[in-house]
PDB file of C-alpha atoms in Angstrom:
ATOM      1  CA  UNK A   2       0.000   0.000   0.000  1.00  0.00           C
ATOM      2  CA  UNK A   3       3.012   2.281   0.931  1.00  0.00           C
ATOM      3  CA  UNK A   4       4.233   1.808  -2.711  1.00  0.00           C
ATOM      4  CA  UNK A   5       0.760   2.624  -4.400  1.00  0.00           C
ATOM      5  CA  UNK A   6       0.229   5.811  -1.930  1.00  0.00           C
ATOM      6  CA  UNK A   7       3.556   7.320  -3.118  1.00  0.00           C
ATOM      7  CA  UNK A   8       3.166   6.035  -6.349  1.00  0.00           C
ATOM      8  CA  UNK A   9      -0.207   8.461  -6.445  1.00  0.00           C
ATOM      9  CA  UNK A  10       1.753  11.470  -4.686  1.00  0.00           C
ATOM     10  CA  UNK A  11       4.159  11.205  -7.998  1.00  0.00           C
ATOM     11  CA  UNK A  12       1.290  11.403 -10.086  1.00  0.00           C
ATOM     12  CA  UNK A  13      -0.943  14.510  -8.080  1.00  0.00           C
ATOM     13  CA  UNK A  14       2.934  16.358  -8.267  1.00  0.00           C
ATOM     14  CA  UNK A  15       2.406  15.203 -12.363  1.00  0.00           C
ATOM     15  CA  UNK A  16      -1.035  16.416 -12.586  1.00  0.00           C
ATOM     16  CA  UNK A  17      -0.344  19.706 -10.825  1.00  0.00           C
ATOM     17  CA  UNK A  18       2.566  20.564 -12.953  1.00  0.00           C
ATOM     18  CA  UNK A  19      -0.289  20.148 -15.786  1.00  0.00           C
ATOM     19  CA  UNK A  20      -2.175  23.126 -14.464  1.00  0.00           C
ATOM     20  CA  UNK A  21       0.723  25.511 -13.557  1.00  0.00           C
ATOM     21  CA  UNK A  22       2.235  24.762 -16.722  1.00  0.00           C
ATOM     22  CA  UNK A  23      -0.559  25.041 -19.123  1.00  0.00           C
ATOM     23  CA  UNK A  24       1.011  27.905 -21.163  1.00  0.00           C
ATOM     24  CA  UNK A  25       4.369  25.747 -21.554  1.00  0.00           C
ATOM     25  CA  UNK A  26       2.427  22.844 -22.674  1.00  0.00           C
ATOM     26  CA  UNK A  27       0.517  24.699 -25.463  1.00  0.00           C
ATOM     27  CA  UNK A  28       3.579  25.955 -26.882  1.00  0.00           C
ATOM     28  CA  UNK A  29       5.527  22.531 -26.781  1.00  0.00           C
ATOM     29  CA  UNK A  30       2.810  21.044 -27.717  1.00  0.00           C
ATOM     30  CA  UNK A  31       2.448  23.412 -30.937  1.00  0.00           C
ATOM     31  CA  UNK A  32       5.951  22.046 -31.626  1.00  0.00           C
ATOM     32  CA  UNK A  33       6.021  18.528 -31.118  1.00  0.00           C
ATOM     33  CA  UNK A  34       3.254  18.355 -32.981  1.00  0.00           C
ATOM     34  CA  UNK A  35       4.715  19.969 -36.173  1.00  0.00           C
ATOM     35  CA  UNK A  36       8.272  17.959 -35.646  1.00  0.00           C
ATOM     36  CA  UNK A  37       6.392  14.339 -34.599  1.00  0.00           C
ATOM     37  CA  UNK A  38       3.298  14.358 -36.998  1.00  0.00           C
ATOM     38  CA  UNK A  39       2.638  10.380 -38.068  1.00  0.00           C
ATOM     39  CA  UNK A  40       5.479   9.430 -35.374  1.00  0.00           C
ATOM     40  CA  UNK A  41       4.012  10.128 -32.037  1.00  0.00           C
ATOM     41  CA  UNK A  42       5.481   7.029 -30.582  1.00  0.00           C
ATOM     42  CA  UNK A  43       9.142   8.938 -31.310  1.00  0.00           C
ATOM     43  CA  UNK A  44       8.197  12.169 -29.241  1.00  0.00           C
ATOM     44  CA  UNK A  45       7.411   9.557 -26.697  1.00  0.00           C
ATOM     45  CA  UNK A  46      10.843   7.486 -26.752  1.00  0.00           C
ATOM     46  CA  UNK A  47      12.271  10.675 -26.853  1.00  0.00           C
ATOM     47  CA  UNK A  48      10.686  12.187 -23.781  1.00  0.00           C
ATOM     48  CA  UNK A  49      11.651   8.564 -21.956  1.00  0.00           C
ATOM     49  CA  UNK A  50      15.362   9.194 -22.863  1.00  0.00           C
ATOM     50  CA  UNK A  51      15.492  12.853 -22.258  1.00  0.00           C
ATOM     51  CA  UNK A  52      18.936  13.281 -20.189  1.00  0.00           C
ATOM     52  CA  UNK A  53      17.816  14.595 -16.414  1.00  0.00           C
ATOM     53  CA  UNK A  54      20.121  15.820 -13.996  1.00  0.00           C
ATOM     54  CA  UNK A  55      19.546  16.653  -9.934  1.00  0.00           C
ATOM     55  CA  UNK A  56      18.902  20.310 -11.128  1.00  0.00           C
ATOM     56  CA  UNK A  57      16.168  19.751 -13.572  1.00  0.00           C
ATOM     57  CA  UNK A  58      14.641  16.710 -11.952  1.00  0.00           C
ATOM     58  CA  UNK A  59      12.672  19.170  -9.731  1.00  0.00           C
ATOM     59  CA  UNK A  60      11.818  21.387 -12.703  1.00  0.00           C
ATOM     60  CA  UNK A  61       7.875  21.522 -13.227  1.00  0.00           C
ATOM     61  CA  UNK A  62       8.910  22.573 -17.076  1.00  0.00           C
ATOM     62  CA  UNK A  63      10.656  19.226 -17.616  1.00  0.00           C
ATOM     63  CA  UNK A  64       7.735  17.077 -15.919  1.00  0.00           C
ATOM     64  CA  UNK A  65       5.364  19.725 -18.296  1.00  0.00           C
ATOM     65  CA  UNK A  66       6.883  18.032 -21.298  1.00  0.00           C
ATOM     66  CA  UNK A  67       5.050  14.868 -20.434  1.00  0.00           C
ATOM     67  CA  UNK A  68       1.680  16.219 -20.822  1.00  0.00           C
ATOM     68  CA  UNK A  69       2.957  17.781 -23.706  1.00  0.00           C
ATOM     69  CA  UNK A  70       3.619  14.775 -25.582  1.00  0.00           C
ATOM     70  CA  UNK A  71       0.861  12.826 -24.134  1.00  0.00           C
ATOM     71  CA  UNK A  72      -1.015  15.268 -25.945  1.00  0.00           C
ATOM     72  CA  UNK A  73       0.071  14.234 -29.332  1.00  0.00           C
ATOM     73  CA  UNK A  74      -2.490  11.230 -29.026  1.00  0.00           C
ATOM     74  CA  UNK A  75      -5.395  13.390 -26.435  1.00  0.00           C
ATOM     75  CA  UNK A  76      -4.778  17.266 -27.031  1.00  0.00           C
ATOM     76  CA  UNK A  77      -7.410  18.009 -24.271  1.00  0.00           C
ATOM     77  CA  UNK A  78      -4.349  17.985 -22.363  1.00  0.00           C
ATOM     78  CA  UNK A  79      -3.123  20.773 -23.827  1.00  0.00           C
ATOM     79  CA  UNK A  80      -6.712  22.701 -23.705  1.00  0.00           C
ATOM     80  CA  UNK A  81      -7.232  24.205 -20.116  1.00  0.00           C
ATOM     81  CA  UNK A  82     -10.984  24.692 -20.652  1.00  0.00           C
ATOM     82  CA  UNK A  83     -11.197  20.763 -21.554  1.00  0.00           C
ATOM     83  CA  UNK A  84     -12.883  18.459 -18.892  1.00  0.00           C
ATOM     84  CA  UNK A  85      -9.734  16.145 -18.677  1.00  0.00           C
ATOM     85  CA  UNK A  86      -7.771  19.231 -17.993  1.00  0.00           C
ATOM     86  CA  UNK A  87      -9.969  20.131 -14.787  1.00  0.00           C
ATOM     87  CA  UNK A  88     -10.233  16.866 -13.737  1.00  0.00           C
ATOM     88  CA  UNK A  89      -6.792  16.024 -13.272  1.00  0.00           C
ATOM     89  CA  UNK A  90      -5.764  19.422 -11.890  1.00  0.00           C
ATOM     90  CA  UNK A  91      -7.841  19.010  -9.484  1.00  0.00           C
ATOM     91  CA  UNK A  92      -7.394  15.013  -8.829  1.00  0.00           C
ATOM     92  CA  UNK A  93      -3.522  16.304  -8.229  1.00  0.00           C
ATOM     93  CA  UNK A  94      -5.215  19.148  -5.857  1.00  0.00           C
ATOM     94  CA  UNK A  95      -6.972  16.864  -3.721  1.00  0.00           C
ATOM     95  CA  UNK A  96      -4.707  14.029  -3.828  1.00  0.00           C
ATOM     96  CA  UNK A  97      -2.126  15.194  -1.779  1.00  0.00           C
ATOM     97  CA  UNK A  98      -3.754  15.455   1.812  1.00  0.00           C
ATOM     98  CA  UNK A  99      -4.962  11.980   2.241  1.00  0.00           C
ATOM     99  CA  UNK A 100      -2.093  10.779   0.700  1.00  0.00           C
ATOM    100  CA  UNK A 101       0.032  12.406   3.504  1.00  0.00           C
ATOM    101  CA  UNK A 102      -2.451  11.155   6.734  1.00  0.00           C
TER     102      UNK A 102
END
């Protein structure tokens, strides 16, 4: 259970980097999609690879770039008056408390 619980906190830290990012996202987004059109599955092996380092593992910017490229295949993700959008700001929102009890 320990595993799944901080397995979740990852994800609300994921999903709130989705909705204080938004403007980042659009604009990568915008450019993956003109560089990766018809090979989506590259921008996502190359997101997987992408070199981190201590410095930019905490960087909401780099963690941005997976909703970016998620939203090559759902670009609701990308759209902050979507439903998906609010719904998984918020799920990352609300998440976090009874995570931490």
């Amino acid at each position: 259970i320990l595993s799944f619980n901080n397995l979740n906190i990852l994800i609300a830290f994921c999903e709130i980097a989705l909705g204080n990012h938004i403007g980042f996202i659009q604009k990568d987004y915008l450019e993956r999609k003109k560089q990766y059109e018809g090979k989506e599955w590259k921008a996502a092996f190359q997101y997987l690879t992408m070199p981190l380092s201590l410095s930019t593992l905490f960087s909401g910017e780099k963690w941005a770039i997976m909703w970016s490229t998620y939203a090559l295949w759902d670009p609701s993700y990308q759209n902050q008056e979507s439903f998906g959008f609010f719904i998984d700001v918020g799920n990352g929102w609300a998440t976090i408390p009874p995570c931490l009890l």
